[in-house]
Structures are given as C-alpha cells and as structure tokens.
C-alpha cells in the first residue's frame, strides 16, 4: 500500500522543476498520490515555507511530506528525513520542516540522507529536490526503502529549529507581527484569540491596530460579511489565528503590513 | 467505485489554499482523481468562473464538480450541492455553478450543506472551500455520504441564476459583448455563428468590428493561419462562439476589448 | 495497464486550457497518472519548450509524452505521434518533440494523427491540444487505440528537427549562447564541461565571461555555496551543462543574458 506524498517548494511553475520532481516520484512511487501543497513560496524564504506547511499539515493525508525550500543547496546543510506519528518528512535541515513536525507530535527518529544508493547520480549539485529528496520521499512512500536505509541516524534534538516570534501580551494590548499575507491581501498575525482575551479584548470589541506610527481602528467580528464593503476587520481566520482583512479589499495595503511587520492591538 | 472530482476556484497558486483542499479530498476520497480546471479565476469574479466552468464541463469526467469562487463566504449565502445527470455540483449558491448545471441538463435535486457532521470543524468562517465544500465533494465522490445526507433539501428553482447577456441581432449587424479574454489576448464574445448568419454575415465575409468609437475591419476565417502574421481575424473558436484574434498577437489590445466590453459586428 | 502521460504546454494556468486537457485525458484514460511537466513555456516558444522537454524526459515515467506548443495550430503543420523505446510522443510537427525523441534513442515509427475517429469533433480549429492531441495521447496510454490506428504512417526522417546551436571551441576560449534562464535568474548555456576542457579551462579556474561588449570574471566552482553571497560563479548545472549563477542573486541581470544571447568564455 503506497502512501500519499505532499510536496511543497519554492520552485514556482514557470520552469519544469516541479514536473521533474513529479516525474521522479512517478517512476519510484507509481501508486502514490502526489499533492502539491504549493510551489509559490518566495524564493529561499524558509520561514514562509515552514508556516505554509504548518498551516497545511493537519489537512494532508498521512504519509510523506516533501518540502524543498533550500537556499543552502550545494553547501554543507544536511538532507534529512524525519519519522513522526503522522508519517515521514523529507527535506533540508534548515528549519523548513520543524514547525509541522512539532505540530504532529515531534520526531521519533531522524536520518541524514547520505546513502548514495538512494540518490540519483547527477553531475551538478544544485537540484537536490530531484536527486536526493524526491527519491527518498518516493522510496518511503512506496516501501522501496526502509527509513533506516536512507542514511546515518541523527539525533532529532540537533535538527535546526524554526524560531517563530511570540506575541507580547500586557493589560489592554498585544504586540505581535504579521506573518502571512495571502494573495488576497489578508494578513495573518502570530496573535491568537487567547492572547487578545488575556489582554482583555473580546470578539465584538473595536480594536486600535498600530503599525509603525499609524493607528487605525477595526472591529473584531466573526466574518467578512459582518462589515460593509471596503471596511477593515479583525477576525479569527481559518487557521485559528487573529487576522486583519478588508471586505473585498486588501488589508496589507490598508494597514501597511508585510510579512514580518510589527503590529500592536489595543482595546479601543 | 470513486468518482472524479473537478475543482475550479479563484484561490490562485501562490498560497497553499488549493493544496489544502487537495489534502482534504485526498483524506476523504483517496481513490478519486482530482482535476484542477483552473484556479486562475480573478478574485471573486463569479461570472468569469461560471463561464470557465461552462466551457469546460462537457470535457470533464462525469462525477463531482467543486467550484469555489465565493466572495460571500461568511455571509448568509448558502453552501449547496446539486444533483444532475452528469453528476454532482458543489459550491456557493451565487450563480457560479448555474450555467454548467444548465448545460448538462439541469438540476434534479439540490441541498443546502447544513449538516454539521459533514463539515470540518473550524474556528474561522473564511475557508468554506476547505471546511464545507471539499468534504461534501469528497463524500459524494467516495460514496461516504448520500446526497440527501449533506443537508436540507432546497428547490432547485430557487437557486441563484447567472444572468448572461444575450446579443442583439438586426439586419446586417449584431451587438454583443466580450466575455472572455484568454491569456493569449484572444477574445471570445457572446455572439454565435448563428447570430451572425441571422444578420446576413457569413464565413468569408469582411466584418467591421466596432468597440466604443473605434471601428476596425477583419475577415471571418476558419483559423489563425488564414491571415498573415500580425493581422486580425474573426473565427469560430474552440467552444463554438465568435472570437476575435490577431495572428501571433493580442486581440484585446488591437480591438480595445476587456471582459464585459460591448462590441458590434457589421457586414463590410 | 495504463501508461503515465507527461504533459507540457504553453497554455499557462490562468485559463482552463490545461484543466480541459486533463478532463479529456481523465475521460479517455481514467487509470493513467498525468504529470504536468510545465505549462509555463513562453507563448509559442517552440525552442524553449523543446529544451524543457529535453531536460525533463529522462526523469519522466515511461509512457506517453504530450507536448503542445503550437503556434501553427490551424495551419497545415501536421499533428503527429512518434513511437520510441521510451514510449510515445504526441504533438505538433514543429520541432517541439525532436530533441527529447532523439535523446531517448530516436523514432521507430511515426504517424500523422488524421484518423477522424480519434479526434473530438469541434466547430473551431484552434484547440488541437484538446481535440486532437489529448485524445491520441489518452488512447495510446490506455490501450484504447493502436499506434497505427491514429492515422497515416509518415517517415520519421521527414519530421521537423529542432536545430540547436553548437558552441565553438578554440584554444583558450569557447563561444556559445544562453539557452535557458530559469525563474531564479540562473542561466544555462549550450556549453558542456567537455567543451571548456577542450579549450583548456578546468574546474577551479577563473573565467572571463563576455556578453556583448561587457566582460566579467567568475570562478568555475562546484556549487553556489563555494562563493560568497552576491558573487557570480560558473558551475555544471543539474543537467550537466555549464551554467552561470549568482549566489542568492540573478545571473541573467548580472551578466546581461537572455535566452539566445551569445556568451564567450575565456580562461583568465
């Protein structure tokens, strides 16, 4: 029984990189379903890739997660595979996989993919997605290799973490940051509804949102439809985090927010 | 025996929205093939989405059509499933599905997807594609739920229609509009070859094409290759409608046409 | 046993063209895996499409390759299918398929797809990807038609070749051209490491790279990580060709290179 493979990268779709990885998966795991999580991660943006995987993982079929956002390809960063209760995670040891691994319960075992027999021989050293990670993912999914056959064991505790910023909660205010702007301009923050509650801010309140020197007001509502067209709102987004939106508009522009921008919420 | 699921949305591919929906489908309908019709519909453009689905539906495998262009998510617009002879259609009740449903013979039954047991629980109210529509589509495709178990029956006659403009035919001329500009700049109109015939215009004729105050001439030919490089033409496109093109060029720019622009054809 | 189908085109993903072709494949070859090699080939750029297919083919599952970059659709260019030891190639006879066919050992047989029974009837003449090529590919993959039933035999020797420029090697220098700029700005050339070796240039050397009137220096190293951030390099890329890169930057901009630009390498 073949496992599903869920594949995320920063390869984009203009070139054939994604297709070639699918080709390798199709050759080595012909019975596996392959799901493209997204290939639109900004070039080399490991943190954005790790957050996308974190948001997606609980909705993916159990099996293998193949993540390739790998600005360090061709350096000494390690290619790794991680065993969890959810299944296997394969990719570079740069923090890309860490938040998703943590959310599914953590790693039970890890290996460095250094067994030359599970790699595709290649003259170049720039496409480990094709030559190292895809074969490892496919062999795990198809049962063509055992986890421990991929290479040398490594202590999961020494794998590179992804340090995600925590919000600061005080009486009446929470300071956090924007950590995802989607293609609609909606802005997810690292602030949870519990953080706002701890500061005394509740659904239904009006909230002052401060970005840099600019403050704007928005109500905390349940959904876009609770405000008029063109107006801003705070809400709990589909991943359970506090997000800023503008109904039929772009909150990133309205509030002046990009990924990583600091944002402060104060009860009005 | 699992049915195929054909999925259209305005989610784009920059974020992981499409991948997450594929994840849900993969979990609940692991044996179903999933076809991405397109995810490039302009944000919230229900009419453009409905036309893309209308053009595509006759070429899709019978089974389930999942359509999510849903500017009203989080309002009281209804999530619906429709039964037809082709199979099932799942999406918001905003006219997105109506033209495709009509072209495959109309609805035999419809339900509001309001059974909480077929939804994925979520704190947010902004991703019904993942939480409501994908599970319903997957359960229909896999046989995991019966149509009537998705929720409350609703009279198909009260579902939101998609009002598509009809061309006006008079002696020697037809007035219509551009309703699709593809990525190559080809422009499909809502005018059929029969409309032109009724106005006395035939293949082989030269036609005056008027957009706003500007008139340009083009021959009605069979294919791009019937005119020289860079020259304009009228032809019956691959969906049987009158379209404007420029060989190896962009008709939208040449004629000054965008989606919804009025256009008039007069025999030269 | 159904074969895999690998599909490359210049359709882009904004419209439903790719989805409709998947629909036809799903109807006629329901058990075939379909791999999207890429649909990001520039509009009508047959050479770029042929190079993408050439790079990808050795990594694709054996089966059917469906290639549609077809600026001559609606002219008298022939729709063809080619039999090879790898499997079948289906597309227009314009040189798109030729390099990939050659690299897998050449054509054993070829046919013009002119049997009306294997085409989808259509009023228009502009979407052979849907009406001619997809059905042929699906029927070959599913075994629904024999190769010789697709149409009239044609001598493989008369098929349109893709003439790829050869580099010129002299003592101490090699003149070639850029033939692929990927989305990261990396530039692959038509120069092989053997060409540089024949000119007396070896890995580890510093090389003068001349584009137009501008010369810049870069070391020939193994991987990006061998130079500092922002610095240029020559290396053997993942397809075995000499490529120019800038670590965490864009080599196309740094060197002033686009697809087809002449470039000269001289030992420093």
mmCIF file of C-alpha atoms in Angstrom, chain B:
data_model
loop_
_atom_site.group_PDB
_atom_site.id
_atom_site.type_symbol
_atom_site.label_atom_id
_atom_site.label_comp_id
_atom_site.label_asym_id
_atom_site.label_seq_id
_atom_site.Cartn_x
_atom_site.Cartn_y
_atom_site.Cartn_z
ATOM 1 C CA UNK B 1 -16.001 2.970 -7.283
ATOM 2 C CA UNK B 2 -14.855 6.533 -6.644
ATOM 3 C CA UNK B 3 -15.832 9.367 -8.937
ATOM 4 C CA UNK B 4 -13.510 12.002 -10.352
ATOM 5 C CA UNK B 5 -13.615 15.470 -8.781
ATOM 6 C CA UNK B 6 -13.091 18.540 -10.980
ATOM 7 C CA UNK B 7 -12.071 21.601 -8.982
ATOM 8 C CA UNK B 8 -12.234 25.264 -10.033
ATOM 9 C CA UNK B 9 -11.513 28.287 -7.835
ATOM 10 C CA UNK B 10 -10.142 31.800 -7.602
ATOM 11 C CA UNK B 11 -7.556 30.747 -4.991
ATOM 12 C CA UNK B 12 -4.536 31.173 -7.244
ATOM 13 C CA UNK B 13 -1.450 29.043 -6.705
ATOM 14 C CA UNK B 14 0.719 31.433 -4.672
ATOM 15 C CA UNK B 15 -0.669 30.241 -1.336
ATOM 16 C CA UNK B 16 -1.479 26.745 -0.107
ATOM 17 C CA UNK B 17 -5.284 27.084 -0.388
ATOM 18 C CA UNK B 18 -5.555 24.750 -3.377
ATOM 19 C CA UNK B 19 -3.135 22.275 -1.787
ATOM 20 C CA UNK B 20 -5.124 22.186 1.440
ATOM 21 C CA UNK B 21 -8.343 21.449 -0.467
ATOM 22 C CA UNK B 22 -6.488 18.666 -2.290
ATOM 23 C CA UNK B 23 -5.395 17.404 1.120
ATOM 24 C CA UNK B 24 -8.978 17.198 2.359
ATOM 25 C CA UNK B 25 -10.062 15.475 -0.854
ATOM 26 C CA UNK B 26 -7.135 13.067 -0.537
ATOM 27 C CA UNK B 27 -8.087 12.169 3.020
ATOM 28 C CA UNK B 28 -11.812 11.684 2.371
ATOM 29 C CA UNK B 29 -11.752 10.391 -1.208
ATOM 30 C CA UNK B 30 -8.357 8.689 -1.509
ATOM 31 C CA UNK B 31 -9.322 6.807 -4.686
ATOM 32 C CA UNK B 32 -10.715 9.811 -6.591
ATOM 33 C CA UNK B 33 -8.832 11.507 -9.388
ATOM 34 C CA UNK B 34 -8.802 15.270 -8.862
ATOM 35 C CA UNK B 35 -8.667 17.556 -11.894
ATOM 36 C CA UNK B 36 -7.770 21.218 -11.485
ATOM 37 C CA UNK B 37 -9.966 23.016 -14.011
ATOM 38 C CA UNK B 38 -8.279 26.297 -13.161
ATOM 39 C CA UNK B 39 -7.524 28.340 -10.073
ATOM 40 C CA UNK B 40 -6.771 31.471 -12.060
ATOM 41 C CA UNK B 41 -10.250 32.998 -11.977
ATOM 42 C CA UNK B 42 -9.961 36.664 -10.984
ATOM 43 C CA UNK B 43 -10.646 37.189 -7.272
ATOM 44 C CA UNK B 44 -14.358 36.993 -6.600
ATOM 45 C CA UNK B 45 -15.306 37.119 -10.299
ATOM 46 C CA UNK B 46 -18.272 34.758 -10.140
ATOM 47 C CA UNK B 47 -19.311 35.380 -13.725
ATOM 48 C CA UNK B 48 -15.857 34.648 -15.165
ATOM 49 C CA UNK B 49 -15.720 31.485 -13.065
ATOM 50 C CA UNK B 50 -19.141 30.392 -14.243
ATOM 51 C CA UNK B 51 -18.122 30.891 -17.883
ATOM 52 C CA UNK B 52 -14.895 28.915 -17.433
ATOM 53 C CA UNK B 53 -16.894 26.085 -15.891
ATOM 54 C CA UNK B 54 -19.470 26.297 -18.667
ATOM 55 C CA UNK B 55 -16.758 25.967 -21.316
ATOM 56 C CA UNK B 56 -15.023 23.107 -19.517
ATOM 57 C CA UNK B 57 -17.827 20.936 -18.202
ATOM 58 C CA UNK B 58 -18.526 18.883 -21.300
ATOM 59 C CA UNK B 59 -14.869 17.805 -21.368
ATOM 60 C CA UNK B 60 -14.675 16.754 -17.723
ATOM 61 C CA UNK B 61 -15.123 13.196 -16.491
ATOM 62 C CA UNK B 62 -18.550 12.540 -15.064
ATOM 63 C CA UNK B 63 -18.510 12.790 -11.289
ATOM 64 C CA UNK B 64 -18.276 15.764 -8.977
ATOM 65 C CA UNK B 65 -17.629 19.402 -9.857
ATOM 66 C CA UNK B 66 -16.306 21.500 -6.975
ATOM 67 C CA UNK B 67 -16.480 25.240 -7.686
ATOM 68 C CA UNK B 68 -15.293 27.850 -5.203
ATOM 69 C CA UNK B 69 -15.459 31.488 -6.264
ATOM 70 C CA UNK B 70 -17.087 32.778 -3.162
ATOM 71 C CA UNK B 71 -16.890 36.481 -2.366
ATOM 72 C CA UNK B 72 -19.813 35.988 0.026
ATOM 73 C CA UNK B 73 -18.046 33.485 2.301
ATOM 74 C CA UNK B 74 -19.022 34.279 5.859
ATOM 75 C CA UNK B 75 -22.321 35.881 4.855
ATOM 76 C CA UNK B 76 -25.688 34.116 4.640
ATOM 77 C CA UNK B 77 -25.248 32.898 1.053
ATOM 78 C CA UNK B 78 -25.968 29.185 1.039
ATOM 79 C CA UNK B 79 -23.480 26.362 0.524
ATOM 80 C CA UNK B 80 -25.176 23.975 -1.874
ATOM 81 C CA UNK B 81 -24.902 20.649 -3.654
ATOM 82 C CA UNK B 82 -26.789 19.939 -6.859
ATOM 83 C CA UNK B 83 -27.600 16.597 -8.431
ATOM 84 C CA UNK B 84 -27.645 16.313 -12.237
ATOM 85 C CA UNK B 85 -27.416 13.574 -14.826
ATOM 86 C CA UNK B 86 -23.728 14.453 -15.232
ATOM 87 C CA UNK B 87 -23.048 14.043 -11.541
ATOM 88 C CA UNK B 88 -22.878 16.440 -8.594
ATOM 89 C CA UNK B 89 -22.012 20.144 -8.355
ATOM 90 C CA UNK B 90 -20.824 21.593 -5.045
ATOM 91 C CA UNK B 91 -20.198 25.247 -4.209
ATOM 92 C CA UNK B 92 -21.749 28.523 -3.085
ATOM 93 C CA UNK B 93 -25.250 29.496 -4.228
ATOM 94 C CA UNK B 94 -24.165 32.594 -6.117
ATOM 95 C CA UNK B 95 -24.626 31.651 -9.762
ATOM 96 C CA UNK B 96 -21.172 30.122 -10.183
ATOM 97 C CA UNK B 97 -22.488 26.645 -10.937
ATOM 98 C CA UNK B 98 -25.721 27.562 -12.724
ATOM 99 C CA UNK B 99 -24.615 27.764 -16.389
ATOM 100 C CA UNK B 100 -22.709 24.466 -16.196
ATOM 101 C CA UNK B 101 -25.634 22.799 -14.420
ATOM 102 C CA UNK B 102 -27.985 24.054 -17.124
ATOM 103 C CA UNK B 103 -25.791 22.827 -19.976
ATOM 104 C CA UNK B 104 -25.673 19.286 -18.593
ATOM 105 C CA UNK B 105 -29.452 19.155 -18.390
ATOM 106 C CA UNK B 106 -30.366 20.977 -15.199
ATOM 107 C CA UNK B 107 -30.728 20.047 -11.564
ATOM 108 C CA UNK B 108 -32.798 17.097 -10.434
ATOM 109 C CA UNK B 109 -32.299 17.806 -6.715
ATOM 110 C CA UNK B 110 -30.467 20.292 -4.528
ATOM 111 C CA UNK B 111 -29.499 20.510 -0.857
ATOM 112 C CA UNK B 112 -28.114 23.140 1.444
ATOM 113 C CA UNK B 113 -24.937 21.698 3.005
ATOM 114 C CA UNK B 114 -26.011 22.363 6.583
ATOM 115 C CA UNK B 115 -25.420 19.006 8.217
ATOM 116 C CA UNK B 116 -22.663 19.753 10.743
ATOM 117 C CA UNK B 117 -21.456 16.150 10.567
ATOM 118 C CA UNK B 118 -20.185 16.624 7.007
ATOM 119 C CA UNK B 119 -18.260 19.786 7.797
ATOM 120 C CA UNK B 120 -14.743 20.083 9.153
ATOM 121 C CA UNK B 121 -14.939 21.978 12.462
ATOM 122 C CA UNK B 122 -13.016 25.242 12.292
ATOM 123 C CA UNK B 123 -12.741 28.332 14.428
ATOM 124 C CA UNK B 124 -12.735 30.668 11.446
ATOM 125 C CA UNK B 125 -15.501 31.241 8.942
ATOM 126 C CA UNK B 126 -13.490 32.188 5.878
ATOM 127 C CA UNK B 127 -12.414 28.944 4.245
ATOM 128 C CA UNK B 128 -15.585 27.073 3.348
ATOM 129 C CA UNK B 129 -13.694 25.600 0.393
ATOM 130 C CA UNK B 130 -11.758 23.530 2.902
ATOM 131 C CA UNK B 131 -14.324 23.105 5.676
ATOM 132 C CA UNK B 132 -17.637 22.728 3.834
ATOM 133 C CA UNK B 133 -17.293 22.267 0.075
ATOM 134 C CA UNK B 134 -14.294 19.909 -0.092
ATOM 135 C CA UNK B 135 -15.710 17.432 2.449
ATOM 136 C CA UNK B 136 -19.088 17.431 0.676
ATOM 137 C CA UNK B 137 -17.463 16.875 -2.713
ATOM 138 C CA UNK B 138 -15.224 14.125 -1.364
ATOM 139 C CA UNK B 139 -18.051 12.326 0.409
ATOM 140 C CA UNK B 140 -20.184 12.384 -2.743
ATOM 141 C CA UNK B 141 -17.255 11.161 -4.863
ATOM 142 C CA UNK B 142 -16.280 8.354 -2.496
ATOM 143 C CA UNK B 143 -19.811 7.307 -1.599
ATOM 144 C CA UNK B 144 -19.064 8.200 2.031
ATOM 145 C CA UNK B 145 -22.317 10.131 2.259
ATOM 146 C CA UNK B 146 -25.568 10.095 0.351
ATOM 147 C CA UNK B 147 -26.646 13.255 -1.394
ATOM 148 C CA UNK B 148 -29.602 13.744 0.921
ATOM 149 C CA UNK B 149 -27.393 13.368 3.985
ATOM 150 C CA UNK B 150 -25.482 16.565 3.210
ATOM 151 C CA UNK B 151 -28.278 18.764 4.489
ATOM 152 C CA UNK B 152 -31.717 20.241 3.960
ATOM 153 C CA UNK B 153 -33.410 19.864 0.586
ATOM 154 C CA UNK B 154 -33.954 23.052 -1.376
ATOM 155 C CA UNK B 155 -35.989 23.614 -4.531
ATOM 156 C CA UNK B 156 -33.519 23.846 -7.454
ATOM 157 C CA UNK B 157 -35.782 26.519 -8.941
ATOM 158 C CA UNK B 158 -34.860 28.996 -6.207
ATOM 159 C CA UNK B 159 -31.092 28.694 -6.696
ATOM 160 C CA UNK B 160 -29.297 31.842 -7.834
ATOM 161 C CA UNK B 161 -29.063 32.006 -11.633
ATOM 162 C CA UNK B 162 -26.200 33.509 -13.642
ATOM 163 C CA UNK B 163 -27.726 36.057 -15.974
ATOM 164 C CA UNK B 164 -25.684 36.026 -19.143
ATOM 165 C CA UNK B 165 -26.237 38.848 -21.638
ATOM 166 C CA UNK B 166 -27.777 37.924 -24.973
ATOM 167 C CA UNK B 167 -26.598 39.500 -28.220
ATOM 168 C CA UNK B 168 -28.958 41.660 -30.268
ATOM 169 C CA UNK B 169 -29.340 40.676 -33.889
ATOM 170 C CA UNK B 170 -30.642 43.051 -36.556
ATOM 171 C CA UNK B 171 -30.404 43.153 -40.344
ATOM 172 C CA UNK B 172 -26.712 43.397 -41.194
ATOM 173 C CA UNK B 173 -25.397 43.731 -37.638
ATOM 174 C CA UNK B 174 -25.054 42.026 -34.271
ATOM 175 C CA UNK B 175 -24.367 43.743 -30.944
ATOM 176 C CA UNK B 176 -22.834 41.646 -28.193
ATOM 177 C CA UNK B 177 -20.027 41.753 -25.709
ATOM 178 C CA UNK B 178 -16.614 40.316 -24.965
ATOM 179 C CA UNK B 179 -16.990 37.776 -22.219
ATOM 180 C CA UNK B 180 -13.597 36.097 -22.033
ATOM 181 C CA UNK B 181 -10.084 37.303 -22.736
ATOM 182 C CA UNK B 182 -7.659 34.394 -22.537
ATOM 183 C CA UNK B 183 -4.018 34.704 -21.569
ATOM 184 C CA UNK B 184 -3.023 35.000 -25.214
ATOM 185 C CA UNK B 185 -5.292 38.030 -25.656
ATOM 186 C CA UNK B 186 -7.865 36.137 -27.718
ATOM 187 C CA UNK B 187 -11.363 37.496 -27.101
ATOM 188 C CA UNK B 188 -14.444 35.275 -27.026
ATOM 189 C CA UNK B 189 -17.788 37.025 -27.434
ATOM 190 C CA UNK B 190 -21.328 36.043 -26.530
ATOM 191 C CA UNK B 191 -22.165 36.004 -30.246
ATOM 192 C CA UNK B 192 -22.643 32.693 -32.023
ATOM 193 C CA UNK B 193 -22.069 31.980 -35.710
ATOM 194 C CA UNK B 194 -25.847 31.564 -35.978
ATOM 195 C CA UNK B 195 -26.317 35.123 -34.715
ATOM 196 C CA UNK B 196 -24.028 36.433 -37.436
ATOM 197 C CA UNK B 197 -25.787 34.258 -40.020
ATOM 198 C CA UNK B 198 -29.149 35.685 -38.932
ATOM 199 C CA UNK B 199 -27.715 39.145 -39.613
ATOM 200 C CA UNK B 200 -26.604 38.063 -43.060
ATOM 201 C CA UNK B 201 -22.904 37.727 -42.230
ATOM 202 C CA UNK B 202 -21.158 34.562 -43.440
ATOM 203 C CA UNK B 203 -17.742 32.929 -43.117
ATOM 204 C CA UNK B 204 -15.505 34.516 -45.721
ATOM 205 C CA UNK B 205 -17.047 37.995 -45.296
ATOM 206 C CA UNK B 206 -15.132 41.006 -44.142
ATOM 207 C CA UNK B 207 -16.648 42.379 -40.947
ATOM 208 C CA UNK B 208 -16.454 45.812 -39.326
ATOM 209 C CA UNK B 209 -15.837 45.422 -35.594
ATOM 210 C CA UNK B 210 -16.863 48.443 -33.543
ATOM 211 C CA UNK B 211 -15.734 48.971 -29.954
ATOM 212 C CA UNK B 212 -16.669 52.322 -28.454
ATOM 213 C CA UNK B 213 -15.963 54.947 -31.085
ATOM 214 C CA UNK B 214 -13.385 52.846 -32.902
ATOM 215 C CA UNK B 215 -14.088 50.601 -35.883
ATOM 216 C CA UNK B 216 -11.687 48.075 -37.382
ATOM 217 C CA UNK B 217 -12.082 45.568 -40.160
ATOM 218 C CA UNK B 218 -11.336 41.862 -40.004
ATOM 219 C CA UNK B 219 -12.170 38.843 -42.141
ATOM 220 C CA UNK B 220 -14.238 35.936 -40.826
ATOM 221 C CA UNK B 221 -11.949 32.990 -41.451
ATOM 222 C CA UNK B 222 -11.594 29.453 -40.195
ATOM 223 C CA UNK B 223 -8.284 29.634 -38.347
ATOM 224 C CA UNK B 224 -5.350 31.862 -37.404
ATOM 225 C CA UNK B 225 -3.314 30.558 -40.315
ATOM 226 C CA UNK B 226 -5.781 32.061 -42.813
ATOM 227 C CA UNK B 227 -4.387 35.554 -42.252
ATOM 228 C CA UNK B 228 -0.827 36.847 -42.233
ATOM 229 C CA UNK B 229 1.166 37.323 -39.032
ATOM 230 C CA UNK B 230 0.024 40.350 -37.066
ATOM 231 C CA UNK B 231 -3.359 40.658 -38.806
ATOM 232 C CA UNK B 232 -6.762 40.451 -37.083
ATOM 233 C CA UNK B 233 -9.479 37.892 -37.702
ATOM 234 C CA UNK B 234 -12.910 36.697 -36.621
ATOM 235 C CA UNK B 235 -13.386 32.979 -36.252
ATOM 236 C CA UNK B 236 -15.492 30.348 -34.560
ATOM 237 C CA UNK B 237 -13.429 29.414 -31.521
ATOM 238 C CA UNK B 238 -12.967 26.028 -29.971
ATOM 239 C CA UNK B 239 -16.173 26.418 -27.943
ATOM 240 C CA UNK B 240 -18.283 27.315 -30.976
ATOM 241 C CA UNK B 241 -18.519 31.063 -30.285
ATOM 242 C CA UNK B 242 -17.402 34.027 -32.404
ATOM 243 C CA UNK B 243 -13.993 35.174 -31.233
ATOM 244 C CA UNK B 244 -11.563 37.897 -32.212
ATOM 245 C CA UNK B 245 -7.879 37.148 -32.591
ATOM 246 C CA UNK B 246 -4.682 38.578 -34.004
ATOM 247 C CA UNK B 247 -2.328 36.013 -35.516
ATOM 248 C CA UNK B 248 0.674 35.847 -33.153
ATOM 249 C CA UNK B 249 -0.681 38.959 -31.424
ATOM 250 C CA UNK B 250 -3.228 40.157 -28.871
ATOM 251 C CA UNK B 251 -6.765 40.893 -29.986
ATOM 252 C CA UNK B 252 -7.682 42.505 -26.665
ATOM 253 C CA UNK B 253 -5.132 45.235 -27.303
ATOM 254 C CA UNK B 254 -5.793 45.519 -31.035
ATOM 255 C CA UNK B 255 -9.544 45.994 -30.642
ATOM 256 C CA UNK B 256 -9.518 47.647 -27.196
ATOM 257 C CA UNK B 257 -11.572 44.898 -25.583
ATOM 258 C CA UNK B 258 -11.827 43.683 -21.994
ATOM 259 C CA UNK B 259 -14.265 41.319 -20.348
ATOM 260 C CA UNK B 260 -17.703 42.924 -20.486
ATOM 261 C CA UNK B 261 -16.876 45.444 -23.234
ATOM 262 C CA UNK B 262 -19.655 45.938 -25.806
ATOM 263 C CA UNK B 263 -18.732 45.014 -29.388
ATOM 264 C CA UNK B 264 -20.706 45.353 -32.640
ATOM 265 C CA UNK B 265 -20.275 43.374 -35.835
ATOM 266 C CA UNK B 266 -21.450 44.869 -39.156
ATOM 267 C CA UNK B 267 -21.068 43.344 -42.597
ATOM 268 C CA UNK B 268 -18.495 45.316 -44.553
#
